[in-house]
Coordinates of C-alpha atoms in Angstrom, one line a residue:
M166 CA 136.1 228.9 32.5
A167 CA 134.8 226.3 35.0
N168 CA 134.8 223.6 32.4
S169 CA 138.1 224.4 30.8
C170 CA 140.5 221.6 30.0
K171 CA 144.1 221.2 28.9
L172 CA 145.3 219.5 25.7
K173 CA 147.9 216.8 25.4
Q174 CA 149.8 215.6 22.3
Q175 CA 149.0 212.0 21.2
N176 CA 149.9 210.6 17.7
G177 CA 150.4 214.2 16.4
K178 CA 147.0 215.3 17.6
R179 CA 146.0 217.5 20.4
I180 CA 143.5 215.7 22.6
P181 CA 141.6 217.4 25.5
V182 CA 142.3 216.0 28.9
S183 CA 139.9 216.7 31.8
S184 CA 141.3 217.9 35.1
S185 CA 139.6 215.1 37.0
S186 CA 141.5 212.4 35.0
R187 CA 144.8 213.8 36.2
M188 CA 143.9 213.5 39.9
P189 CA 145.5 210.4 41.6
K190 CA 142.9 208.1 43.1
K191 CA 142.9 208.2 46.9
R192 CA 143.5 204.8 48.5
D193 CA 141.8 203.5 51.6
Q194 CA 143.6 204.1 54.8
T195 CA 144.9 201.0 56.5
S196 CA 145.8 200.2 60.1
I197 CA 149.5 200.2 59.0
D198 CA 149.0 203.9 57.8
T199 CA 147.5 204.8 61.2
A200 CA 150.4 203.1 63.0
V201 CA 152.9 205.1 60.9
V202 CA 151.2 208.3 61.7
D203 CA 151.1 207.5 65.4
I204 CA 154.8 206.8 65.3
C205 CA 155.5 210.2 63.7
R206 CA 153.3 212.0 66.1
R207 CA 155.0 210.3 69.0
E208 CA 158.5 211.2 67.7
F209 CA 157.5 214.9 67.3
G210 CA 156.0 215.0 70.8
R211 CA 152.4 215.2 69.6
L212 CA 151.4 211.9 71.1
S213 CA 152.5 210.7 74.6
T214 CA 154.2 207.4 75.0
R215 CA 151.4 206.1 77.1
N216 CA 148.7 207.1 74.6
F217 CA 150.8 205.6 71.8
A218 CA 151.0 202.3 73.7
N219 CA 147.3 202.3 74.4
R220 CA 146.4 203.0 70.8
L221 CA 148.7 200.3 69.6
A222 CA 147.4 197.8 72.1
A223 CA 143.8 198.5 71.2
S224 CA 144.5 198.1 67.5
E225 CA 142.1 195.7 65.7
D226 CA 145.1 194.6 63.6
L227 CA 146.6 193.0 66.7
V228 CA 143.4 191.2 67.6
L229 CA 143.3 189.7 64.1
R230 CA 146.9 188.4 64.6
F231 CA 146.3 186.5 67.9
E232 CA 147.7 183.0 67.8
L233 CA 148.6 180.3 70.3
L234 CA 151.9 181.0 72.0
K235 CA 152.1 178.1 74.4
K236 CA 150.2 175.6 76.6
L237 CA 150.7 175.3 80.3
N238 CA 150.4 171.6 81.3
K239 CA 150.4 170.5 84.9
H240 CA 146.8 170.0 86.0
K241 CA 145.1 166.7 85.9
G242 CA 141.6 167.9 85.4
C243 CA 139.4 170.6 83.9
V244 CA 140.9 174.1 84.5
N245 CA 138.0 176.1 85.9
T246 CA 139.8 179.4 86.7
V247 CA 142.7 181.5 85.5
S248 CA 143.6 185.0 86.7
F249 CA 146.6 187.2 86.8
N250 CA 148.2 189.0 89.7
P251 CA 148.0 192.9 89.5
V252 CA 151.5 193.1 88.0
G253 CA 150.7 190.5 85.3
D254 CA 153.8 188.3 85.7
V255 CA 152.1 185.5 87.6
L256 CA 149.1 183.5 86.5
V257 CA 147.1 181.5 89.1
S258 CA 144.9 178.5 88.1
G259 CA 142.6 176.1 89.8
S260 CA 141.3 172.8 88.6
D261 CA 139.2 169.7 89.2
D262 CA 142.3 168.1 90.7
R263 CA 141.9 170.5 93.6
K264 CA 145.4 172.0 93.1
V265 CA 146.3 175.7 92.8
I266 CA 149.2 176.4 90.6
L267 CA 151.1 179.7 90.2
W268 CA 152.7 180.0 86.8
D269 CA 155.5 182.1 85.3
W270 CA 153.4 182.2 82.1
E271 CA 156.1 183.8 80.0
T272 CA 158.5 180.8 80.5
G273 CA 155.9 178.2 81.2
N274 CA 157.5 177.3 84.5
V275 CA 155.6 176.4 87.7
N276 CA 156.5 178.8 90.5
L277 CA 154.4 176.9 93.1
S278 CA 151.9 174.1 93.2
F279 CA 149.9 173.2 96.3
H280 CA 146.8 171.3 97.3
S281 CA 144.0 173.8 98.1
G282 CA 142.4 171.9 101.0
H283 CA 139.1 171.6 99.1
N284 CA 137.3 168.3 98.8
N285 CA 136.0 169.0 95.3
N286 CA 136.6 171.0 92.1
I287 CA 138.1 174.5 92.5
F288 CA 135.9 177.0 90.7
Q289 CA 137.8 180.2 91.4
A290 CA 141.2 181.2 92.7
K291 CA 142.5 184.8 93.0
I292 CA 145.7 186.4 94.2
M293 CA 144.8 189.2 96.6
P294 CA 146.1 192.6 95.5
G295 CA 148.9 194.1 97.5
S296 CA 149.9 190.8 99.1
D297 CA 153.1 190.2 97.2
D298 CA 151.4 187.1 95.7
R299 CA 151.4 185.4 99.1
S300 CA 147.7 185.5 99.8
I301 CA 145.3 183.4 97.7
V302 CA 141.6 182.9 98.2
T303 CA 139.6 180.1 96.6
C304 CA 136.0 178.7 96.4
A305 CA 134.9 175.4 95.1
A306 CA 132.2 172.8 94.4
D307 CA 132.3 171.7 98.1
G308 CA 131.0 175.1 99.1
Q309 CA 134.1 176.0 101.0
V310 CA 135.8 179.3 100.9
R311 CA 139.5 179.0 101.8
H312 CA 142.5 181.2 102.3
A313 CA 146.1 180.1 101.4
V314 CA 149.1 181.9 102.9
I315 CA 152.4 181.3 101.1
P316 CA 155.4 181.6 103.5
E317 CA 158.9 182.5 102.7
C318 CA 159.8 178.8 103.0
G319 CA 158.0 175.7 104.1
V320 CA 154.5 174.3 103.5
V321 CA 151.6 176.4 102.2
E322 CA 149.0 176.8 104.9
T323 CA 145.3 176.8 104.0
K324 CA 142.5 177.9 106.3
L325 CA 138.7 177.3 106.0
L326 CA 137.0 180.7 106.2
A327 CA 133.3 179.8 105.6
K328 CA 131.1 177.3 103.8
H329 CA 128.1 177.7 101.4
Q330 CA 125.3 175.1 101.3
G331 CA 126.0 173.9 97.8
R332 CA 128.6 174.9 95.3
A333 CA 130.4 178.3 95.5
H334 CA 131.1 179.4 92.0
K335 CA 132.6 182.8 92.2
L336 CA 134.4 185.3 94.4
A337 CA 135.3 188.9 93.8
S338 CA 138.2 190.8 95.5
E339 CA 137.9 194.5 96.2
P340 CA 140.2 196.4 93.9
G341 CA 143.4 197.5 95.6
S342 CA 142.5 195.8 98.9
P343 CA 144.6 192.9 100.2
H344 CA 141.9 192.0 102.8
I345 CA 138.3 192.4 101.4
F346 CA 136.5 190.0 99.1
Y347 CA 133.0 188.6 98.5
T348 CA 131.6 185.2 97.6
C349 CA 128.3 183.9 96.2
G350 CA 126.9 180.3 96.0
E351 CA 124.1 178.1 94.9
D352 CA 122.5 178.6 98.3
G353 CA 121.8 182.2 97.3
L354 CA 124.0 183.5 100.0
V355 CA 126.4 186.5 99.6
Q356 CA 129.2 186.7 102.1
H357 CA 131.7 189.5 102.9
F358 CA 135.2 188.6 104.1
D359 CA 137.9 190.6 105.8
L360 CA 141.2 188.6 106.0
R361 CA 142.3 190.8 108.9
T362 CA 139.8 189.1 111.2
G363 CA 139.5 185.9 109.2
T364 CA 135.7 185.9 109.6
A365 CA 132.8 186.0 107.2
T366 CA 129.7 188.2 107.3
E367 CA 126.6 186.8 105.8
L368 CA 125.1 189.8 104.0
F369 CA 121.9 188.4 102.6
S370 CA 120.3 185.6 100.7
C371 CA 119.2 186.4 97.2
L372 CA 115.4 186.0 96.9
P373 CA 113.3 185.9 93.7
V374 CA 111.1 188.8 92.6
T375 CA 107.8 189.1 94.4
D376 CA 105.6 187.1 92.1
R377 CA 107.9 184.1 92.2
S378 CA 108.1 183.4 95.9
F379 CA 107.6 179.7 95.1
V380 CA 111.1 179.5 93.8
G381 CA 112.6 179.9 97.2
I382 CA 116.1 181.3 96.5
I383 CA 118.1 182.4 93.5
N384 CA 121.1 180.0 92.9
L385 CA 124.0 182.5 92.4
N386 CA 126.7 181.9 89.8
S387 CA 128.6 185.1 89.5
I388 CA 129.6 188.2 91.4
A389 CA 131.6 191.3 90.3
I390 CA 132.7 194.6 91.9
D391 CA 132.7 197.9 90.1
P392 CA 136.4 198.9 89.7
R393 CA 135.5 202.6 89.7
N394 CA 133.4 202.4 92.8
P395 CA 134.2 199.3 95.0
N396 CA 131.1 200.0 97.1
L397 CA 129.0 198.7 94.3
F398 CA 128.8 195.0 93.4
V399 CA 126.5 192.9 91.2
I400 CA 125.2 189.3 91.5
A401 CA 123.4 187.0 89.1
G402 CA 122.2 183.4 88.8
S403 CA 119.1 181.4 88.1
D404 CA 116.8 184.1 86.8
E405 CA 116.9 186.9 84.3
F406 CA 118.0 189.7 86.6
T407 CA 121.3 191.1 87.5
R408 CA 121.1 192.8 90.9
L409 CA 123.3 195.7 92.0
Y410 CA 124.0 196.4 95.7
D411 CA 125.7 199.3 97.6
I412 CA 127.6 198.0 100.6
R413 CA 127.3 201.4 102.2
R414 CA 123.7 200.6 102.8
Y415 CA 124.5 197.6 105.0
K416 CA 124.2 198.1 108.7
W417 CA 127.0 196.1 110.2
D418 CA 125.2 195.8 113.5
G419 CA 122.5 193.9 111.8
S420 CA 119.8 196.5 112.7
S421 CA 118.2 196.4 109.2
A422 CA 117.8 194.1 106.3
F423 CA 120.1 194.5 103.3
G424 CA 118.5 192.2 100.7
K425 CA 116.9 194.9 98.5
P426 CA 118.9 195.7 95.4
A427 CA 119.7 199.3 94.6
D428 CA 119.1 198.5 90.9
Y429 CA 118.1 195.7 88.5
F430 CA 119.5 195.1 85.0
C431 CA 117.8 193.1 82.3
P432 CA 117.0 193.6 78.6
K433 CA 113.3 194.5 78.5
H434 CA 112.4 191.7 76.1
L435 CA 113.8 189.1 78.5
I436 CA 111.8 190.2 81.5
G437 CA 109.3 187.5 82.5
D438 CA 111.2 184.7 80.9
E439 CA 111.5 182.3 83.8
N440 CA 113.6 179.8 81.8
L441 CA 116.6 182.1 81.7
G442 CA 119.7 182.2 83.8
I443 CA 123.0 184.1 84.0
T444 CA 126.4 182.5 84.1
G445 CA 128.9 185.4 83.9
L446 CA 129.3 189.0 84.9
A447 CA 132.1 191.6 84.3
F448 CA 132.7 195.3 84.8
S449 CA 134.7 197.4 82.4
D450 CA 137.0 200.1 83.6
Q451 CA 134.3 202.5 82.5
S452 CA 131.7 200.8 84.8
E453 CA 129.9 199.1 81.9
L454 CA 128.4 195.8 82.9
A455 CA 128.6 192.7 80.7
V456 CA 126.1 189.9 81.4
S457 CA 126.3 186.5 79.8
Y458 CA 123.0 184.6 79.6
C459 CA 122.6 180.9 79.4
D460 CA 121.4 179.8 76.0
E461 CA 121.0 183.4 75.0
S462 CA 123.3 186.3 74.2
I463 CA 125.8 188.6 76.0
Y464 CA 124.5 192.1 76.8
V465 CA 126.5 195.2 77.9
F466 CA 124.8 197.9 79.9
S467 CA 126.2 201.4 80.3
K468 CA 125.8 203.4 83.5
G469 CA 122.3 204.6 84.0
M470 CA 120.7 201.7 82.0
G471 CA 119.3 200.0 85.1
L472 CA 115.6 199.4 85.6
G473 CA 115.5 200.9 89.0
S474 CA 114.7 199.2 92.4
D475 CA 110.9 199.1 92.1
V476 CA 110.3 195.4 91.4
N477 CA 106.6 195.8 90.6
A478 CA 107.3 198.5 88.0
I479 CA 109.9 196.3 86.4
L480 CA 107.6 193.4 86.1
D481 CA 105.0 195.6 84.5
L482 CA 107.4 196.0 81.6
S483 CA 107.0 192.3 80.8
M484 CA 103.3 193.1 80.0
A485 CA 104.2 195.6 77.3
S486 CA 103.0 195.2 73.8
D487 CA 105.0 193.3 71.2
S488 CA 105.8 196.5 69.4
E489 CA 107.4 197.9 72.6
M490 CA 109.4 194.8 73.1
E491 CA 110.6 194.1 69.6
N492 CA 113.8 196.2 70.0
C493 CA 116.3 193.7 71.4
N494 CA 118.8 196.4 72.3
G495 CA 116.3 197.9 74.7
G496 CA 117.3 201.5 74.7
G497 CA 121.0 201.4 73.9
I498 CA 121.9 198.1 75.4
K499 CA 124.4 196.3 73.2
V500 CA 124.0 192.7 72.3
Y501 CA 126.7 190.2 71.3
K502 CA 125.8 187.1 69.4
G503 CA 127.4 184.0 67.8
H504 CA 128.7 181.9 70.7
R505 CA 126.9 179.1 72.5
N506 CA 126.5 179.1 76.3
C507 CA 124.4 176.2 77.5
V508 CA 126.5 173.4 78.9
T509 CA 128.7 175.0 81.5
V510 CA 129.1 178.1 83.7
K511 CA 130.9 180.4 81.3
G512 CA 132.4 183.8 82.1
V513 CA 132.6 186.9 80.1
N514 CA 135.2 189.6 80.0
F515 CA 136.4 192.9 78.6
F516 CA 139.7 193.2 76.8
G517 CA 141.9 196.1 75.7
P518 CA 143.6 199.0 77.4
K519 CA 140.2 200.8 77.5
C520 CA 138.0 197.7 77.3
E521 CA 137.5 198.1 73.6
Y522 CA 136.5 194.4 73.1
V523 CA 134.2 191.8 74.7
V524 CA 135.4 188.2 74.9
S525 CA 133.8 184.9 75.7
G526 CA 134.3 181.1 75.4
S527 CA 131.8 178.8 73.8
D528 CA 130.4 175.3 73.9
C529 CA 131.9 174.7 70.4
G530 CA 135.5 175.1 71.8
R531 CA 136.1 178.5 70.4
M532 CA 137.0 182.0 71.7
F533 CA 134.8 184.8 70.4
I534 CA 136.0 188.5 70.3
W535 CA 133.5 191.3 69.6
R536 CA 134.2 195.0 69.0
K537 CA 132.4 196.6 72.0
S538 CA 131.4 199.8 70.2
D539 CA 129.2 198.2 67.6
S540 CA 128.8 194.6 68.7
E541 CA 130.6 193.4 65.6
L542 CA 132.1 189.9 65.8
I543 CA 135.7 190.3 64.6
R544 CA 137.5 187.2 65.6
V545 CA 136.9 183.5 66.3
L546 CA 139.8 181.4 67.5
E547 CA 139.9 177.6 67.7
A548 CA 140.8 177.2 71.4
D549 CA 139.8 173.7 72.5
K550 CA 138.4 170.5 71.2
Q551 CA 135.7 170.8 73.9
V552 CA 134.2 173.7 75.9
V553 CA 136.0 177.0 76.6
N554 CA 134.9 178.5 79.9
C555 CA 137.4 181.1 80.9
I556 CA 139.1 183.9 79.0
E557 CA 141.3 186.2 81.1
P558 CA 143.0 189.3 79.7
H559 CA 146.4 190.3 80.9
P560 CA 146.2 193.5 83.0
H561 CA 148.7 195.5 80.9
I562 CA 149.6 193.9 77.5
S563 CA 147.8 192.4 74.6
M564 CA 147.6 188.8 75.8
L565 CA 144.9 186.4 76.7
A566 CA 144.8 183.2 78.7
S567 CA 142.0 180.6 78.1
S568 CA 140.9 177.4 79.8
G569 CA 138.0 175.0 79.9
I570 CA 137.3 171.3 79.9
E571 CA 140.7 170.3 78.7
Q572 CA 143.5 170.1 81.2
D573 CA 145.8 172.8 80.0
I574 CA 145.9 176.6 79.9
K575 CA 146.5 178.3 76.6
I576 CA 148.4 181.6 76.2
W577 CA 147.4 183.8 73.1
T578 CA 149.5 186.6 71.7
P579 CA 149.3 188.8 68.6
T580 CA 152.3 187.4 66.9
A581 CA 150.9 185.9 63.7
L582 CA 152.3 187.2 60.4
Q583 CA 149.0 187.1 58.6
K584 CA 145.7 188.6 59.8
A585 CA 142.9 186.1 60.4
T586 CA 139.4 186.2 58.9
L587 CA 136.2 184.9 60.2
P588 CA 135.1 181.3 59.2
A589 CA 132.9 181.2 56.1
R590 CA 129.8 180.0 57.8
I591 CA 130.2 181.6 61.3
D592 CA 126.9 183.5 60.6
K593 CA 125.0 180.2 61.1
V594 CA 124.4 180.8 64.8
F595 CA 123.2 177.9 66.9
E596 CA 119.4 177.9 67.2
P597 CA 118.5 178.7 70.9
R598 CA 116.9 175.9 72.9
R599 CA 115.3 176.9 76.2
F600 CA 116.8 175.2 79.2
R601 CA 116.0 175.9 82.8
F602 CA 118.2 175.5 85.8
F603 CA 118.2 172.1 87.3
P604 CA 118.2 171.9 91.1
Y605 CA 121.9 171.8 92.3
F606 CA 121.8 170.2 95.6
D607 CA 121.3 166.6 94.4
S608 CA 123.0 166.5 91.1
D609 CA 125.2 163.4 91.3
S610 CA 123.6 162.0 88.2
D611 CA 124.4 164.9 85.9
D612 CA 127.9 165.2 87.4
E613 CA 128.5 161.5 86.6
Y614 CA 127.2 162.0 83.1
Y615 CA 129.3 165.1 82.5
S616 CA 132.3 163.2 83.7
N617 CA 131.7 160.4 81.3
E618 CA 131.3 162.8 78.4
Y619 CA 134.2 165.1 79.1
H620 CA 136.8 163.4 81.3
N621 CA 137.6 160.8 78.7
D622 CA 139.9 163.4 77.0
T623 CA 142.9 161.7 78.7
S624 CA 142.5 158.7 76.4
S625 CA 145.3 157.9 73.9
N626 CA 143.3 159.1 70.9
H627 CA 142.8 162.5 72.2
T628 CA 144.5 165.4 70.5
D629 CA 144.7 169.0 71.6
S630 CA 144.0 172.0 69.4
G631 CA 147.0 174.2 68.5
D632 CA 150.6 173.1 67.9
D633 CA 151.5 169.7 69.1
D634 CA 155.0 170.8 69.6
D635 CA 153.9 172.8 72.7
D636 CA 152.2 169.9 74.4
D637 CA 155.2 168.7 76.4
D638 CA 157.0 172.1 76.8
D639 CA 156.4 172.1 80.5
D640 CA 157.0 168.4 81.2
D641 CA 160.6 168.9 81.9
D642 CA 160.2 172.1 83.8
G643 CA 160.9 171.7 87.5
D644 CA 158.7 173.5 90.1
E645 CA 160.5 176.1 92.1
Y646 CA 158.4 174.9 95.0
D647 CA 156.0 172.1 95.5
D648 CA 154.6 171.2 98.9
E649 CA 153.4 167.8 97.7
D650 CA 155.4 164.7 96.7
D651 CA 154.6 163.4 93.3
D652 CA 153.6 160.2 94.9
D653 CA 150.7 161.9 96.5
D654 CA 149.2 162.7 93.1
D655 CA 147.8 159.2 92.7
D656 CA 146.0 159.5 96.0
E657 CA 144.5 162.8 94.9
E658 CA 142.9 161.8 91.7
L659 CA 139.8 163.5 90.7
D660 CA 136.5 162.7 92.3
E661 CA 135.1 163.1 88.8
E662 CA 132.5 165.3 90.3
D663 CA 132.3 168.2 87.9
A664 CA 131.6 171.9 87.9
T665 CA 128.8 172.1 85.4
F666 CA 125.4 173.4 85.6
G667 CA 122.6 170.9 85.5
F668 CA 120.1 171.8 82.9
M669 CA 116.9 170.1 82.0
N670 CA 115.0 170.5 78.7
E671 CA 111.6 171.5 79.9
D672 CA 109.9 169.8 77.0
V673 CA 111.2 166.3 77.9
N674 CA 110.0 164.1 80.6
E675 CA 112.3 161.2 80.2
D676 CA 115.6 160.5 81.9
P677 CA 117.7 163.8 81.9
Q678 CA 120.9 162.0 81.0
E679 CA 119.5 160.8 77.7
D680 CA 118.4 164.3 76.9
Y681 CA 121.9 165.6 77.7
S682 CA 123.4 163.3 75.2
E683 CA 121.5 165.2 72.5
L684 CA 123.0 168.4 73.7
F685 CA 126.6 167.1 73.8
D686 CA 126.2 165.5 70.4
S687 CA 124.7 168.6 68.9
A688 CA 127.4 168.7 66.2
S689 CA 125.5 166.0 64.4
N690 CA 122.0 167.3 65.2
E691 CA 120.3 168.8 62.2
E692 CA 118.7 171.4 64.4
Y693 CA 122.1 173.1 64.7
G694 CA 122.8 173.1 61.0
D695 CA 126.4 172.3 59.8
S696 CA 128.6 170.3 62.2
L697 CA 131.3 171.8 64.2
D698 CA 133.9 169.9 62.1
D699 CA 132.6 171.7 59.1
F700 CA 133.0 175.1 60.8
R701 CA 136.6 174.2 61.8
D702 CA 137.4 173.1 58.2
D703 CA 136.1 176.4 56.9
E704 CA 138.3 178.3 59.3
Q705 CA 141.4 176.4 58.2

């Protein structure tokens, strides 16, 4: 019988017991269970060591256990760039103090410190792959692109390769090549470099779309190369479009123009918004493209999600009906929300052995980590008292390096005993305020203001986030090499000319500096809801 049941003896009576009541309740599977199963599969040869390592490194459990490992303290200004060499044992950084430092990040020791030769803040420094860490390229606020060669012994030699008219924010090295890299600048110029000849080729100047010829040029802030196809690179700046180019279309004899993109990327609902700009770009190992918008969100485009190369057809999309534009994801485009990107030029990055996560800094001093697959915000870390601009993942292990307005670099590892949870009120996202790009070429006033706001962090009452015990870990570490005497440091103090964007609130006609103060004091502005201090209290 289907409904038959057995009897059990209780207090001298036989009581029916249903079969369902005897079944043990199945508990939910945890990440620990998955890890145990993976270990068993590896031991029985059903899971390769490499796949086991990748699955473990991609575990969300590790992401929830990230904590501050140490601080690297040697710079005397904002740290605007951090990146690893291909092996991952050396971290290179550049700062407003115009120095380049090569770190043994694991011990916290300085391997090498040298003056870059720049006259202003360093915006990016990269170790060229395949160079045995002896070839470093840099770009800076002075517009210069420089090459540093590290000899076996003696003084580091730096050479000026080219110069942009205005700030040069980013450079991108061709994967696997010790010779080829690209730069972009606020003059809209994209340049191609070959270190074998030491010369620069001016590829093109980025022009606005056809109906905005009054703009002149697009001030470029970011450039990235597709790791799967190094012939493809993307650029972005002071409008809503990311442009993709194929270097194979360039005629090296200059016989034809190269300025037309092969593809455009932009969420459809943002097309036509002339107040937008882009601060960061990144490719994943799967050729997905992450785009970080100023005062907006981060978007990730998969291959084939471009809008095509027909500008007129693209602009027609901005005339579509509201019902056609209401889907913010625009046909499979993923959107990542919660951070604030308005004050500075922030990057964006992928993280994980197969780029399972998206990471970004924020104006509130936090690091944000999203699950790439479903755009879920899974982790928020208190990284700085001020703005976090750079988050760089280690090329091989679960480790992150972060930097920003503060003068140190922070190393993060998944070593916490307890898993973290999101702050209670993290869902109260900053309300967007539309800012448009301020002309860069005469921006002394906003540089001075920014310096007054952020460079006072060296005062005696300033405290760093994280463990105070780590603050002076590196003070006693001697440099293996240093081609400058310490006495020269006083002569090379910061010009206090900073690397920020200038933004102007388009609804205000008064002095821009007064308007900026509202933005920097947004923690107490009712428009943004609860203060940042309240957010931090909740997290603790």
